[in-house]
Short mmCIF file of C-alpha atoms in Angstrom, two decimals:
data_model
loop_
_atom_site.label_atom_id
_atom_site.label_comp_id
_atom_site.label_asym_id
_atom_site.label_seq_id
_atom_site.Cartn_x
_atom_site.Cartn_y
_atom_site.Cartn_z
CA MET U 1 -11.41 0.95 14.80
CA GLY U 2 -9.56 -1.08 12.17
CA ARG U 3 -11.22 0.71 9.27
CA LYS U 4 -12.35 -1.76 6.64
CA ALA U 5 -12.94 0.43 3.63
CA ASP U 6 -13.87 3.82 2.32
CA SER U 7 -16.40 4.56 -0.39
CA LYS U 8 -14.56 7.57 -1.81
CA ASP U 9 -11.13 6.29 -2.72
CA THR U 10 -10.25 8.73 -5.50
CA ALA U 11 -6.80 10.20 -5.95
CA ALA U 12 -6.59 13.97 -6.24
CA PRO U 13 -4.92 15.02 -9.51
CA GLY U 14 -2.44 17.88 -9.47
CA ALA U 15 0.52 19.33 -11.25
CA PHE U 16 3.96 18.72 -9.91
CA ALA U 17 4.68 21.68 -7.64
CA GLY U 18 7.78 23.75 -8.30
CA LEU U 19 8.83 23.14 -4.73
CA PHE U 20 9.57 19.51 -5.60
CA GLY U 21 11.08 20.04 -9.03
CA ALA U 22 14.61 20.33 -7.71
CA TRP U 23 14.61 17.04 -5.87
CA LEU U 24 15.82 13.76 -7.33
CA GLY U 25 13.63 10.67 -7.73
CA ALA U 26 14.98 7.37 -6.47
CA ALA U 27 14.76 4.25 -8.63
CA ALA U 28 12.25 2.74 -6.24
CA GLY U 29 9.95 5.69 -6.68
CA CYS U 30 11.16 7.61 -3.64
CA LEU U 31 12.47 11.16 -3.54
CA LEU U 32 15.90 11.35 -1.91
CA VAL U 33 16.29 14.99 -1.08
CA GLY U 34 19.63 14.76 0.66
CA LEU U 35 21.51 14.10 -2.57
CA ALA U 36 21.35 17.68 -3.84
CA VAL U 37 22.66 19.05 -0.55
CA THR U 38 25.41 16.44 -0.44
CA ALA U 39 26.63 17.28 -3.93
CA ALA U 40 26.95 20.98 -3.09
CA GLU U 41 28.86 20.33 0.11
CA ALA U 42 31.09 17.81 -1.64
CA ARG U 43 32.16 20.45 -4.14
CA GLN U 44 32.92 22.90 -1.34
CA GLU U 45 35.04 20.37 0.53
CA GLY U 46 36.93 19.40 -2.62
CA ARG U 47 36.17 15.73 -2.29
CA GLN U 48 35.83 15.39 -6.06
CA SER U 49 39.41 16.42 -6.81
CA SER U 50 40.51 12.89 -7.64
CA HIS U 51 39.20 9.36 -7.85
CA ASP U 52 41.46 8.04 -5.08
CA HIS U 53 40.76 10.92 -2.73
CA HIS U 54 37.01 10.45 -3.28
CA HIS U 55 37.13 6.82 -2.15
CA HIS U 56 39.48 7.67 0.70
CA GLU U 57 36.98 10.16 2.11
CA ILE U 58 34.09 7.67 1.86
CA GLY U 59 36.14 5.08 3.69
CA LYS U 60 36.85 7.52 6.52
CA ARG U 61 33.16 8.33 6.99
CA GLY U 62 32.09 4.78 7.85
CA PRO U 63 28.91 3.01 6.71
CA VAL U 64 26.59 4.78 4.32
CA ILE U 65 23.18 5.83 5.69
CA TRP U 66 20.78 6.49 2.84
CA PRO U 67 18.12 9.22 2.94
CA LEU U 68 14.51 8.41 3.71
CA GLU U 69 12.66 6.25 1.21
CA ILE U 70 8.89 6.55 0.99
CA PRO U 71 7.60 4.34 -1.83
CA GLY U 72 5.58 6.34 -4.32
CA GLY U 73 6.20 9.59 -2.46
CA GLN U 74 8.10 12.80 -2.92
CA TYR U 75 9.05 15.12 -0.09
CA ALA U 76 10.87 18.31 0.77
CA PRO U 77 11.92 19.72 4.18
CA LEU U 78 10.33 23.01 5.20
CA LYS U 79 10.91 25.66 7.81
CA TRP U 80 8.18 26.01 10.39
CA SER U 81 7.42 29.47 9.06
CA GLU U 82 6.72 27.89 5.65
CA VAL U 83 4.02 25.53 6.94
CA VAL U 84 0.80 27.26 5.85
CA GLY U 85 -1.61 27.60 8.79
CA TRP U 86 0.76 26.19 11.41
CA SER U 87 0.36 29.22 13.69
CA ASP U 88 -3.47 29.21 13.28
CA ASP U 89 -4.05 25.84 14.96
CA ASP U 90 -4.17 25.06 18.66
CA PRO U 91 -1.90 22.00 18.87
CA LEU U 92 -2.78 21.09 22.46
CA PRO U 93 -5.53 18.55 21.49
CA ALA U 94 -3.09 17.03 18.99
CA PHE U 95 -0.41 16.81 21.68
CA LYS U 96 -2.79 14.91 23.98
CA THR U 97 -3.71 12.59 21.11
CA PHE U 98 -0.03 12.07 20.32
CA ARG U 99 0.73 11.22 23.94
CA THR U 100 -2.04 8.60 23.84
CA SER U 101 -0.34 7.01 20.84
CA CYS U 102 2.95 7.03 22.72
CA LYS U 103 1.82 4.35 25.17
CA PRO U 104 2.07 1.43 22.71
CA ILE U 105 5.09 3.03 21.01
CA ALA U 106 7.03 3.17 24.28
CA ALA U 107 6.04 -0.44 24.99
CA GLN U 108 7.76 -1.67 21.81
CA LYS U 109 11.06 -3.32 22.64
CA GLY U 110 12.30 -4.51 19.27
CA PRO U 111 12.36 -3.08 15.74
CA LEU U 112 9.19 -2.98 13.68
CA ALA U 113 8.38 -6.20 11.89
CA ASP U 114 8.22 -4.43 8.54
CA SER U 115 10.49 -1.73 7.17
CA LYS U 116 9.01 1.76 7.14
CA ALA U 117 10.60 5.18 6.69
CA LEU U 118 10.16 6.23 10.33
CA GLY U 119 11.01 2.85 11.88
CA THR U 120 11.22 3.26 15.65
CA SER U 121 12.26 6.93 15.53
CA LEU U 122 9.06 8.08 17.31
CA ARG U 123 10.32 6.64 20.58
CA ASP U 124 12.51 9.66 21.36
CA PRO U 125 9.76 12.30 21.00
CA CYS U 126 7.37 9.96 22.83
CA ILE U 127 9.74 9.76 25.78
CA ALA U 128 9.98 13.56 25.76
CA ALA U 129 6.17 13.95 25.54
CA ARG U 130 5.54 11.70 28.50
CA ALA U 131 8.16 13.49 30.58
CA GLU U 132 6.89 17.04 29.99
CA ASP U 133 3.94 18.80 31.61
CA ILE U 134 2.22 20.63 28.77
CA SER U 135 -1.10 22.33 29.45
CA ASP U 136 -1.45 25.03 26.78
CA GLY U 137 -1.09 25.51 23.04
CA VAL U 138 2.08 27.58 23.24
CA LYS U 139 3.99 24.83 25.03
CA ALA U 140 2.52 22.18 22.76
CA ARG U 141 3.65 24.08 19.65
CA ALA U 142 7.13 24.52 21.14
CA PHE U 143 7.28 20.76 21.83
CA PHE U 144 6.58 19.81 18.20
CA GLU U 145 8.92 22.46 16.82
CA LYS U 146 11.70 21.22 19.13
CA ASN U 147 11.35 17.50 18.42
CA PHE U 148 10.26 17.35 14.77
CA THR U 149 11.14 18.60 11.30
CA PRO U 150 8.27 19.52 8.93
CA LEU U 151 8.34 17.58 5.68
CA GLN U 152 5.93 18.40 2.86
CA ILE U 153 4.86 15.12 1.28
CA SER U 154 2.73 13.99 -1.65
CA ARG U 155 2.47 11.28 -4.25
CA ILE U 156 5.08 11.56 -7.02
CA GLY U 157 3.93 14.02 -9.66
CA GLU U 158 1.23 15.62 -7.49
CA ASP U 159 1.28 18.78 -5.38
CA ALA U 160 -1.40 17.74 -2.88
CA GLY U 161 -2.82 14.73 -1.12
CA PHE U 162 -6.41 13.58 -0.69
CA VAL U 163 -8.71 13.38 2.34
CA THR U 164 -12.03 11.75 3.10
CA GLY U 165 -13.92 11.39 6.37
CA TYR U 166 -15.34 8.62 8.52
CA TYR U 167 -17.37 8.35 11.69
CA GLU U 168 -19.02 5.89 14.07
CA PRO U 169 -22.69 5.26 13.25
CA ILE U 170 -25.31 5.07 16.00
CA VAL U 171 -28.17 2.79 14.93
CA ASP U 172 -31.08 1.03 16.61
CA GLY U 173 -30.83 -2.70 17.17
CA SER U 174 -31.89 -5.71 19.20
CA ARG U 175 -30.24 -8.63 20.96
CA VAL U 176 -32.89 -10.98 19.53
CA GLN U 177 -34.43 -11.37 16.09
CA THR U 178 -37.86 -9.80 15.62
CA ASP U 179 -40.07 -8.81 12.73
CA VAL U 180 -38.48 -5.34 12.81
CA TYR U 181 -34.90 -6.34 13.58
CA ASN U 182 -34.06 -9.23 11.23
CA VAL U 183 -30.65 -8.34 9.74
CA PRO U 184 -27.84 -10.10 11.64
CA VAL U 185 -24.46 -8.62 12.52
CA TYR U 186 -22.10 -11.62 12.51
CA ARG U 187 -19.03 -12.31 14.58
CA ARG U 188 -16.00 -13.98 12.97
CA PRO U 189 -16.86 -17.60 12.02
CA SER U 190 -14.69 -20.42 13.32
CA ASN U 191 -14.11 -21.79 9.81
CA LEU U 192 -12.52 -18.54 8.57
CA PHE U 193 -8.77 -18.82 7.98
CA VAL U 194 -6.23 -16.17 7.00
CA ARG U 195 -2.88 -17.40 5.72
CA GLY U 196 -0.13 -16.61 8.22
CA TYR U 197 -2.52 -15.88 11.11
CA SER U 198 -3.78 -18.04 13.94
CA GLN U 199 -7.49 -18.14 14.67
CA ALA U 200 -6.58 -17.14 18.21
CA ASN U 201 -5.47 -13.68 17.01
CA ALA U 202 -7.43 -10.81 18.53
CA SER U 203 -8.34 -9.54 15.06
CA MET U 204 -7.47 -10.29 11.47
CA PRO U 205 -5.96 -7.98 8.83
CA ASN U 206 -8.24 -6.03 6.50
CA LYS U 207 -6.39 -7.21 3.39
CA GLY U 208 -5.31 -10.54 1.97
CA GLN U 209 -6.81 -13.89 1.07
CA VAL U 210 -9.32 -15.54 3.38
CA PHE U 211 -10.36 -19.18 3.22
CA ARG U 212 -12.78 -21.69 4.67
CA LYS U 213 -11.91 -25.30 5.20
CA ILE U 214 -13.71 -28.20 3.56
CA GLY U 215 -12.91 -31.51 5.21
CA ARG U 216 -9.49 -31.75 6.80
CA ARG U 217 -7.23 -30.08 4.25
CA LYS U 218 -9.06 -28.41 1.38
CA LEU U 219 -9.20 -24.60 1.51
CA VAL U 220 -11.52 -22.59 -0.72
CA PRO U 221 -12.32 -18.84 -0.84
CA TYR U 222 -14.74 -17.73 1.83
CA TYR U 223 -18.37 -16.92 1.07
CA ASP U 224 -18.98 -13.56 -0.59
CA ARG U 225 -21.60 -10.97 0.40
CA ALA U 226 -24.40 -12.46 -1.71
CA GLU U 227 -23.89 -15.95 -0.26
CA ILE U 228 -23.80 -14.63 3.31
CA GLU U 229 -26.91 -12.47 2.80
CA ASP U 230 -28.64 -15.55 1.39
CA GLY U 231 -27.94 -17.49 4.61
CA ALA U 232 -24.65 -19.35 4.06
CA ILE U 233 -23.65 -18.97 7.74
CA ALA U 234 -27.09 -18.46 9.30
CA GLY U 235 -28.15 -20.54 12.30
CA ARG U 236 -24.65 -21.04 13.73
CA GLY U 237 -25.04 -18.75 16.72
CA LEU U 238 -22.78 -16.07 15.21
CA GLU U 239 -25.24 -13.20 15.59
CA VAL U 240 -24.02 -10.38 17.86
CA VAL U 241 -27.04 -8.11 17.37
CA TRP U 242 -29.86 -7.62 14.86
CA LEU U 243 -30.51 -4.47 12.79
CA LYS U 244 -33.44 -3.08 10.81
CA SER U 245 -31.87 -2.99 7.34
CA GLN U 246 -29.00 -4.22 5.20
CA THR U 247 -28.26 -0.57 4.40
CA ASP U 248 -27.46 0.10 8.07
CA LEU U 249 -25.17 -2.92 8.10
CA LEU U 250 -23.39 -1.88 4.90
CA PHE U 251 -22.58 1.57 6.31
CA ILE U 252 -21.37 0.06 9.58
CA GLN U 253 -19.08 -2.24 7.58
CA ILE U 254 -17.74 0.73 5.59
CA GLN U 255 -17.00 2.69 8.78
CA GLY U 256 -15.56 -0.25 10.74
CA SER U 257 -17.41 0.24 14.05
CA ALA U 258 -20.78 1.27 15.47
CA ARG U 259 -22.83 1.96 18.56
CA ILE U 260 -25.99 -0.17 18.63
CA LYS U 261 -28.76 1.36 20.73
CA LEU U 262 -30.97 -1.36 22.19
CA GLU U 263 -34.67 -1.05 22.99
CA ASP U 264 -34.01 -0.77 26.72
CA GLY U 265 -31.73 2.25 26.13
CA SER U 266 -28.44 0.42 26.67
CA MET U 267 -25.63 0.55 24.12
CA VAL U 268 -23.66 -2.27 22.47
CA ARG U 269 -20.30 -1.33 20.96
CA ILE U 270 -19.02 -3.36 18.00
CA ASN U 271 -15.69 -3.10 16.21
CA TYR U 272 -14.07 -4.58 13.09
CA ASP U 273 -12.74 -8.11 13.60
CA ALA U 274 -12.25 -9.78 10.19
CA HIS U 275 -13.39 -9.78 6.57
CA ASN U 276 -14.12 -12.44 3.97
CA GLY U 277 -11.13 -11.79 1.69
CA TYR U 278 -12.78 -10.00 -1.23
CA PRO U 279 -11.57 -6.51 -2.21
CA TYR U 280 -13.86 -3.64 -1.35
CA THR U 281 -15.83 -2.19 -4.28
CA PRO U 282 -17.19 1.33 -3.62
CA VAL U 283 -20.93 1.26 -4.26
CA GLY U 284 -20.82 5.00 -4.96
CA ARG U 285 -18.58 4.32 -7.94
CA VAL U 286 -21.23 1.98 -9.38
CA LEU U 287 -23.87 4.69 -9.10
CA ILE U 288 -21.57 7.16 -10.85
CA GLU U 289 -20.71 4.73 -13.67
CA ARG U 290 -24.42 4.06 -14.24
CA ASN U 291 -25.16 7.80 -14.36
CA ILE U 292 -27.54 7.47 -11.42
CA VAL U 293 -25.73 10.05 -9.27
CA PRO U 294 -23.38 12.71 -10.73
CA LYS U 295 -19.81 12.42 -9.50
CA GLU U 296 -19.78 15.94 -8.04
CA GLN U 297 -22.91 15.15 -5.98
CA MET U 298 -21.77 11.77 -4.65
CA SER U 299 -21.90 11.33 -0.87
CA MET U 300 -22.94 8.74 1.68
CA GLN U 301 -26.27 10.52 2.00
CA LYS U 302 -26.91 10.10 -1.75
CA ILE U 303 -26.10 6.40 -1.52
CA ARG U 304 -28.49 5.96 1.42
CA GLU U 305 -31.27 7.88 -0.36
CA TYR U 306 -30.97 5.68 -3.45
CA MET U 307 -31.04 2.47 -1.40
CA GLU U 308 -34.05 3.52 0.65
CA GLN U 309 -36.01 4.51 -2.47
CA ASN U 310 -35.01 1.45 -4.54
CA PRO U 311 -34.99 -1.74 -2.41
CA ASP U 312 -34.42 -4.08 -5.37
CA GLY U 313 -31.71 -1.84 -6.80
CA ALA U 314 -30.14 -1.60 -3.35
CA LYS U 315 -29.80 -5.38 -3.14
CA GLU U 316 -28.07 -5.51 -6.52
CA LEU U 317 -25.86 -2.55 -5.61
CA ARG U 318 -24.72 -4.12 -2.33
CA ARG U 319 -23.73 -7.32 -4.09
CA PHE U 320 -21.38 -5.49 -6.42
CA ASN U 321 -19.30 -5.17 -3.25
CA ARG U 322 -18.48 -8.80 -2.50
CA SER U 323 -16.52 -7.82 0.61
CA TYR U 324 -18.15 -8.59 3.95
CA VAL U 325 -17.01 -7.56 7.44
CA PHE U 326 -17.36 -9.46 10.72
CA PHE U 327 -17.45 -7.70 14.09
CA ARG U 328 -16.67 -8.32 17.72
CA GLU U 329 -18.33 -6.76 20.74
CA VAL U 330 -16.04 -4.42 22.69
CA LYS U 331 -16.38 -3.29 26.28
CA LEU U 332 -16.63 0.47 25.88
CA ALA U 333 -18.87 2.91 27.70
CA ALA U 334 -21.65 4.53 25.73
CA ASP U 335 -19.72 7.80 25.38
CA ASP U 336 -16.22 6.37 24.84
CA GLU U 337 -14.64 7.00 21.44
CA ALA U 338 -14.01 4.13 19.06
CA VAL U 339 -10.69 2.30 19.21
CA GLY U 340 -8.44 2.56 16.14
CA ALA U 341 -6.15 0.00 14.58
CA GLN U 342 -3.29 1.17 16.83
CA GLY U 343 -5.32 -0.08 19.78
CA VAL U 344 -5.96 3.33 21.38
CA PRO U 345 -9.15 5.45 21.53
CA LEU U 346 -9.58 7.84 18.62
CA THR U 347 -9.98 11.59 19.04
CA ALA U 348 -12.68 13.27 16.97
CA GLY U 349 -11.13 15.87 14.67
CA ARG U 350 -7.55 14.83 15.52
CA SER U 351 -7.24 11.14 14.54
CA ILE U 352 -6.71 9.97 10.97
CA ALA U 353 -6.52 6.64 9.20
CA VAL U 354 -3.45 6.26 6.95
CA ASP U 355 -1.77 3.67 4.75
CA LYS U 356 -0.24 1.35 7.32
CA SER U 357 2.13 -0.16 4.75
CA LEU U 358 3.92 3.22 4.53
CA HIS U 359 3.35 5.03 7.82
CA VAL U 360 3.87 4.31 11.50
CA TYR U 361 0.99 4.75 13.94
CA GLY U 362 1.55 7.84 16.08
CA THR U 363 3.06 9.94 13.26
CA PRO U 364 1.86 13.57 13.35
CA PHE U 365 0.56 15.08 10.07
CA PHE U 366 -0.39 18.71 9.57
CA ILE U 367 -3.23 18.84 7.01
CA GLU U 368 -4.18 22.07 5.27
CA GLY U 369 -6.98 22.64 2.78
CA ASN U 370 -10.48 23.98 2.18
CA LEU U 371 -13.09 21.35 3.03
CA PRO U 372 -16.92 21.21 2.99
CA ILE U 373 -17.22 21.11 6.77
CA GLU U 374 -20.17 23.46 7.26
CA SER U 375 -22.18 22.46 4.17
CA ASP U 376 -21.94 20.63 0.85
CA THR U 377 -20.75 23.78 -0.92
CA SER U 378 -18.64 25.42 1.80
CA ASN U 379 -14.86 25.83 1.63
CA THR U 380 -14.07 25.85 5.31
CA PRO U 381 -10.35 26.39 6.04
CA PHE U 382 -9.01 23.22 7.63
CA ARG U 383 -5.57 23.64 9.24
CA LYS U 384 -5.01 21.04 11.91
CA LEU U 385 -2.32 18.82 13.35
CA MET U 386 -3.54 15.21 13.17
CA ILE U 387 -2.19 11.91 14.53
CA ALA U 388 -2.16 8.63 12.57
CA GLN U 389 -3.98 6.06 14.71
CA ASP U 390 -6.05 3.99 12.28
CA THR U 391 -6.05 2.43 8.83
CA GLY U 392 -8.39 1.30 6.06
CA SER U 393 -8.12 -0.96 3.02
CA ALA U 394 -8.98 1.94 0.68
CA ILE U 395 -6.52 4.35 2.29
CA ILE U 396 -3.53 3.99 -0.03
CA GLY U 397 -0.61 6.33 -0.68
CA PRO U 398 1.84 8.58 1.16
CA ALA U 399 -0.52 11.61 1.33
CA ARG U 400 -3.90 9.94 1.85
CA ALA U 401 -5.96 10.23 5.04
CA ASP U 402 -9.40 9.47 6.40
CA ILE U 403 -10.34 12.03 9.07
CA TYR U 404 -12.29 10.73 12.07
CA PHE U 405 -15.18 13.06 12.99
CA GLY U 406 -16.69 11.21 15.95
CA ALA U 407 -20.05 9.46 16.36
CA GLY U 408 -23.62 10.19 15.37
CA GLY U 409 -25.63 11.73 12.59
CA GLU U 410 -23.93 15.13 12.34
CA ALA U 411 -20.46 13.54 12.26
CA GLY U 412 -21.75 11.22 9.54
CA ARG U 413 -23.05 14.10 7.44
CA VAL U 414 -19.70 15.91 7.58
CA ALA U 415 -17.67 12.75 6.94
CA GLY U 416 -19.97 11.70 4.11
CA ARG U 417 -19.32 14.76 1.94
CA LEU U 418 -15.52 14.85 2.24
CA LYS U 419 -13.54 13.90 -0.86
CA ASN U 420 -11.13 16.77 -1.30
CA PRO U 421 -7.50 17.58 -2.06
CA ALA U 422 -5.38 18.83 0.83
CA ARG U 423 -1.70 19.45 1.51
CA PHE U 424 0.18 17.14 3.88
CA VAL U 425 3.13 18.00 6.08
CA MET U 426 4.53 14.99 7.91
CA LEU U 427 6.36 15.73 11.16
CA LEU U 428 9.62 13.85 11.05
CA PRO U 429 11.53 13.08 14.29
CA ASN U 430 14.78 15.06 14.34
CA SER U 431 16.82 11.85 14.46
CA LEU U 432 15.78 11.28 10.83
CA ASP U 433 16.73 14.72 9.47
CA PRO U 434 16.79 14.05 5.69
CA VAL U 435 19.42 16.73 5.02
CA ALA U 436 21.82 15.31 7.60
CA ARG U 437 21.25 11.76 6.39
CA GLY U 438 21.96 12.79 2.82
CA LYS U 439 25.49 13.92 3.73
CA THR U 440 26.72 10.33 3.98
CA VAL U 441 25.62 9.28 0.51
CA PRO U 442 28.69 8.43 -1.65
CA LEU U 443 29.09 10.51 -4.77
CA PRO U 444 29.58 8.94 -8.19
CA ASP U 445 33.04 9.01 -9.77
CA GLU U 446 33.93 11.95 -11.97
CA ARG U 447 33.44 11.58 -15.71
CA PRO U 448 36.75 11.13 -17.59
CA SER U 449 38.33 14.24 -19.08
CA ALA U 450 38.30 14.93 -22.82
CA THR U 451 41.99 13.92 -23.09
CA ILE U 452 41.36 10.55 -21.46
CA ALA U 453 38.29 10.04 -23.63
CA LYS U 454 40.44 10.51 -26.79
CA LEU U 455 43.13 8.09 -25.58
CA PHE U 456 40.59 5.45 -24.66
CA PRO U 457 37.66 5.84 -27.07
CA GLN U 458 34.54 3.85 -26.50
CA THR U 459 34.29 1.35 -29.40
CA GLU U 460 31.20 -0.30 -30.67
CA PRO U 461 31.04 -4.06 -30.04
CA VAL U 462 31.87 -6.22 -33.02
CA LYS U 463 28.71 -6.86 -34.92
CA GLU U 464 27.74 -10.33 -35.97
CA ALA U 465 29.18 -11.22 -39.34
CA ALA U 466 27.22 -12.09 -42.46
CA LYS U 467 24.09 -10.12 -41.68
CA GLU U 468 23.82 -9.50 -45.42
CA PRO U 469 23.78 -12.40 -47.87
CA VAL U 470 27.27 -13.28 -49.13
CA LYS U 471 27.86 -12.93 -52.84
CA ASP U 472 27.86 -16.12 -54.83
CA ALA U 473 26.47 -18.07 -51.88
CA PRO U 474 24.39 -21.02 -52.98
CA LYS U 475 20.67 -20.78 -52.62
CA GLU U 476 18.95 -22.47 -49.70
CA PRO U 477 18.35 -26.12 -50.51
CA ALA U 478 14.91 -27.62 -50.54
CA LYS U 479 13.48 -28.60 -47.16
CA GLU U 480 13.65 -32.31 -48.00
CA SER U 481 17.44 -32.24 -48.39
CA VAL U 482 18.52 -29.74 -45.76
CA LYS U 483 20.08 -32.33 -43.48
CA GLU U 484 21.95 -34.03 -46.28
CA THR U 485 23.39 -30.86 -47.88
CA SER U 486 24.09 -28.62 -44.88
CA LYS U 487 27.68 -29.82 -44.46
CA ASP U 488 28.58 -29.44 -48.12
CA THR U 489 26.95 -26.05 -48.40
CA ALA U 490 29.01 -24.76 -45.51
CA LYS U 491 32.18 -25.77 -47.32
CA GLU U 492 31.20 -24.00 -50.53
CA GLN U 493 30.35 -20.64 -48.90
CA PRO U 494 33.23 -18.13 -48.83
CA ALA U 495 34.18 -17.02 -45.31
CA PRO U 496 33.31 -13.43 -44.37
CA ALA U 497 36.11 -10.93 -44.01
CA ALA U 498 37.70 -11.16 -40.58
CA SER U 499 37.60 -8.10 -38.34
CA PRO U 500 40.87 -6.80 -36.80
CA ALA U 501 39.76 -8.08 -33.43
CA ALA U 502 39.03 -11.52 -34.81
CA ALA U 503 42.39 -11.72 -36.68
CA ALA U 504 44.27 -12.18 -33.42
CA VAL U 505 42.17 -15.15 -32.39
CA PRO U 506 43.55 -18.51 -33.58
CA ALA U 507 41.25 -20.60 -35.71
CA VAL U 508 39.44 -23.30 -33.84
CA PRO U 509 38.71 -26.48 -35.82
CA LEU U 510 35.07 -27.47 -35.98
CA PRO U 511 34.05 -30.86 -34.59
CA GLU U 512 33.35 -33.71 -36.92
CA ALA U 513 29.82 -33.94 -38.18
CA ARG U 514 27.53 -36.34 -36.38
CA PRO U 515 26.84 -39.58 -38.30
CA LYS U 516 23.60 -39.75 -40.14
CA ALA U 517 20.78 -41.38 -38.28
CA ALA U 518 20.12 -44.97 -39.19
CA PRO U 519 16.82 -45.60 -40.93
CA GLU U 520 14.04 -46.55 -38.57
CA THR U 521 12.93 -50.12 -38.43
CA THR U 522 9.73 -51.73 -37.48
CA ALA U 523 11.29 -53.35 -34.40
CA PRO U 524 9.17 -53.16 -31.26
CA ALA U 525 9.96 -50.40 -28.72
CA ALA U 526 11.15 -52.94 -26.17
CA VAL U 527 14.36 -53.73 -28.11
CA LYS U 528 15.74 -50.17 -28.23
CA SER U 529 19.32 -49.67 -27.12
CA GLU U 530 20.35 -49.59 -23.47
CA PRO U 531 21.97 -46.08 -23.72
CA ALA U 532 18.69 -44.69 -25.05
CA ARG U 533 16.79 -46.17 -22.13
CA ARG U 534 19.27 -44.70 -19.65
CA LYS U 535 18.95 -41.27 -21.33
CA ARG U 536 15.17 -41.33 -21.14
CA HIS U 537 15.29 -42.46 -17.52
CA HIS U 538 17.67 -39.62 -16.66
CA ARG U 539 15.37 -37.03 -18.21
CA ARG U 540 12.34 -38.32 -16.36
CA HIS U 541 14.29 -38.17 -13.11
CA ARG U 542 15.25 -34.51 -13.67
CA HIS U 543 11.65 -33.65 -14.50
CA ARG U 544 10.47 -35.14 -11.23
CA ARG U 545 13.05 -33.12 -9.31
#
């Protein structure tokens, strides 16, 4: 689906759970849990007995493999029995969803273009999933327990993650413009450029700068929402379909895909293709900041109600969000699920959108929490194994997910009221066991003993001399005669007492003072000396370089 944005991007606050308090934080903001285990085993094996023996052991163990690094995240391995709700879920639908994700994973032949914690480690469990015949929940649970290690994960300093929901709208539309259907859904314009991408790409990223070309070379930012709504690209044959209202279009752009029901009963499927380069601004946040809708009551339904009741206010509200999404028509049957950013069909209730800069598509996540599934005020237990198959520009962080609920009005009502904390357990392929990886981390050298510390005390560096004014030093001369008297003044000042360290350094004679500058004349600039001209020419040359 290539999710463009989410209107409820709010981090869930939480205290740092005691479970994570024992783990160490890496300098890059990652929790490296293997270090604590390594230190304990090192003491048992006696590798810290001496400096030489310590380095000898590291040399014998070969190259160092560091523990997992998840920027901004903290994690801790769990036992399966410690995963709350794991035995309550039927993992068979998740297994089928995972096997769908395995098709593009198995097709990868080289390493991932960007460095992520999981890398290509999902290939092994994908090979196993495609080879096994699993038809019930018991076998599916055994598969995940055999091939993965549960890893509780959250943002540093928090004990839970945050979930929202999304869906695929079904709206009425037309292939031609009429008095009723007069809001265009545009395809990607030919003058839209994304740095680093060819216009021949199947789709463009949902982040980054976007330009339009003026003339042959000049690139300027692309039109924003207000300019496009006012007709900046109208009349170019870019219309895919026509809708009844700008509100329908805005919600389709937020969700990233839609099913357009035509007047003859047929269905047109559209999916995210590109955006205009402006960051997404949640319109719900604007309503909250203006005290129009209380934060605790905010939902997509509240946004729609406000826009339908206030047409002029709706126009202003939309234009706070300068981001604009372009779509492409996709060949899907009327009842097929939307396609996510991984390029595979999503599964309602089992697919999630995650931060693609941190996570690999196909990664299983077990999400546990109490969510308003049945009503606005309900706390329905949600304990499900989900598969990462999509992304969104507002989905940011190691424990942040957008849950896909399917298509239609009911799915939209459920998705629209989700903005809740939840606990995340990432399923880590066994080849990346964080405890095993931590065993190869080299230990720091031992601190010196008290005896050595006395023999070789740490001394303070020699401080700069003459921080205080020297007695009997002459007063500072007037500004007009500083140049003329500086040499003589230096001779009259008594030298500061030499430190023991400085006594061993032989005195170095100072260079002769530079001759005083000759008085300026009124000669024209053209008769200045040749060395001066060469000096100025040299400086200009360096500046140009």
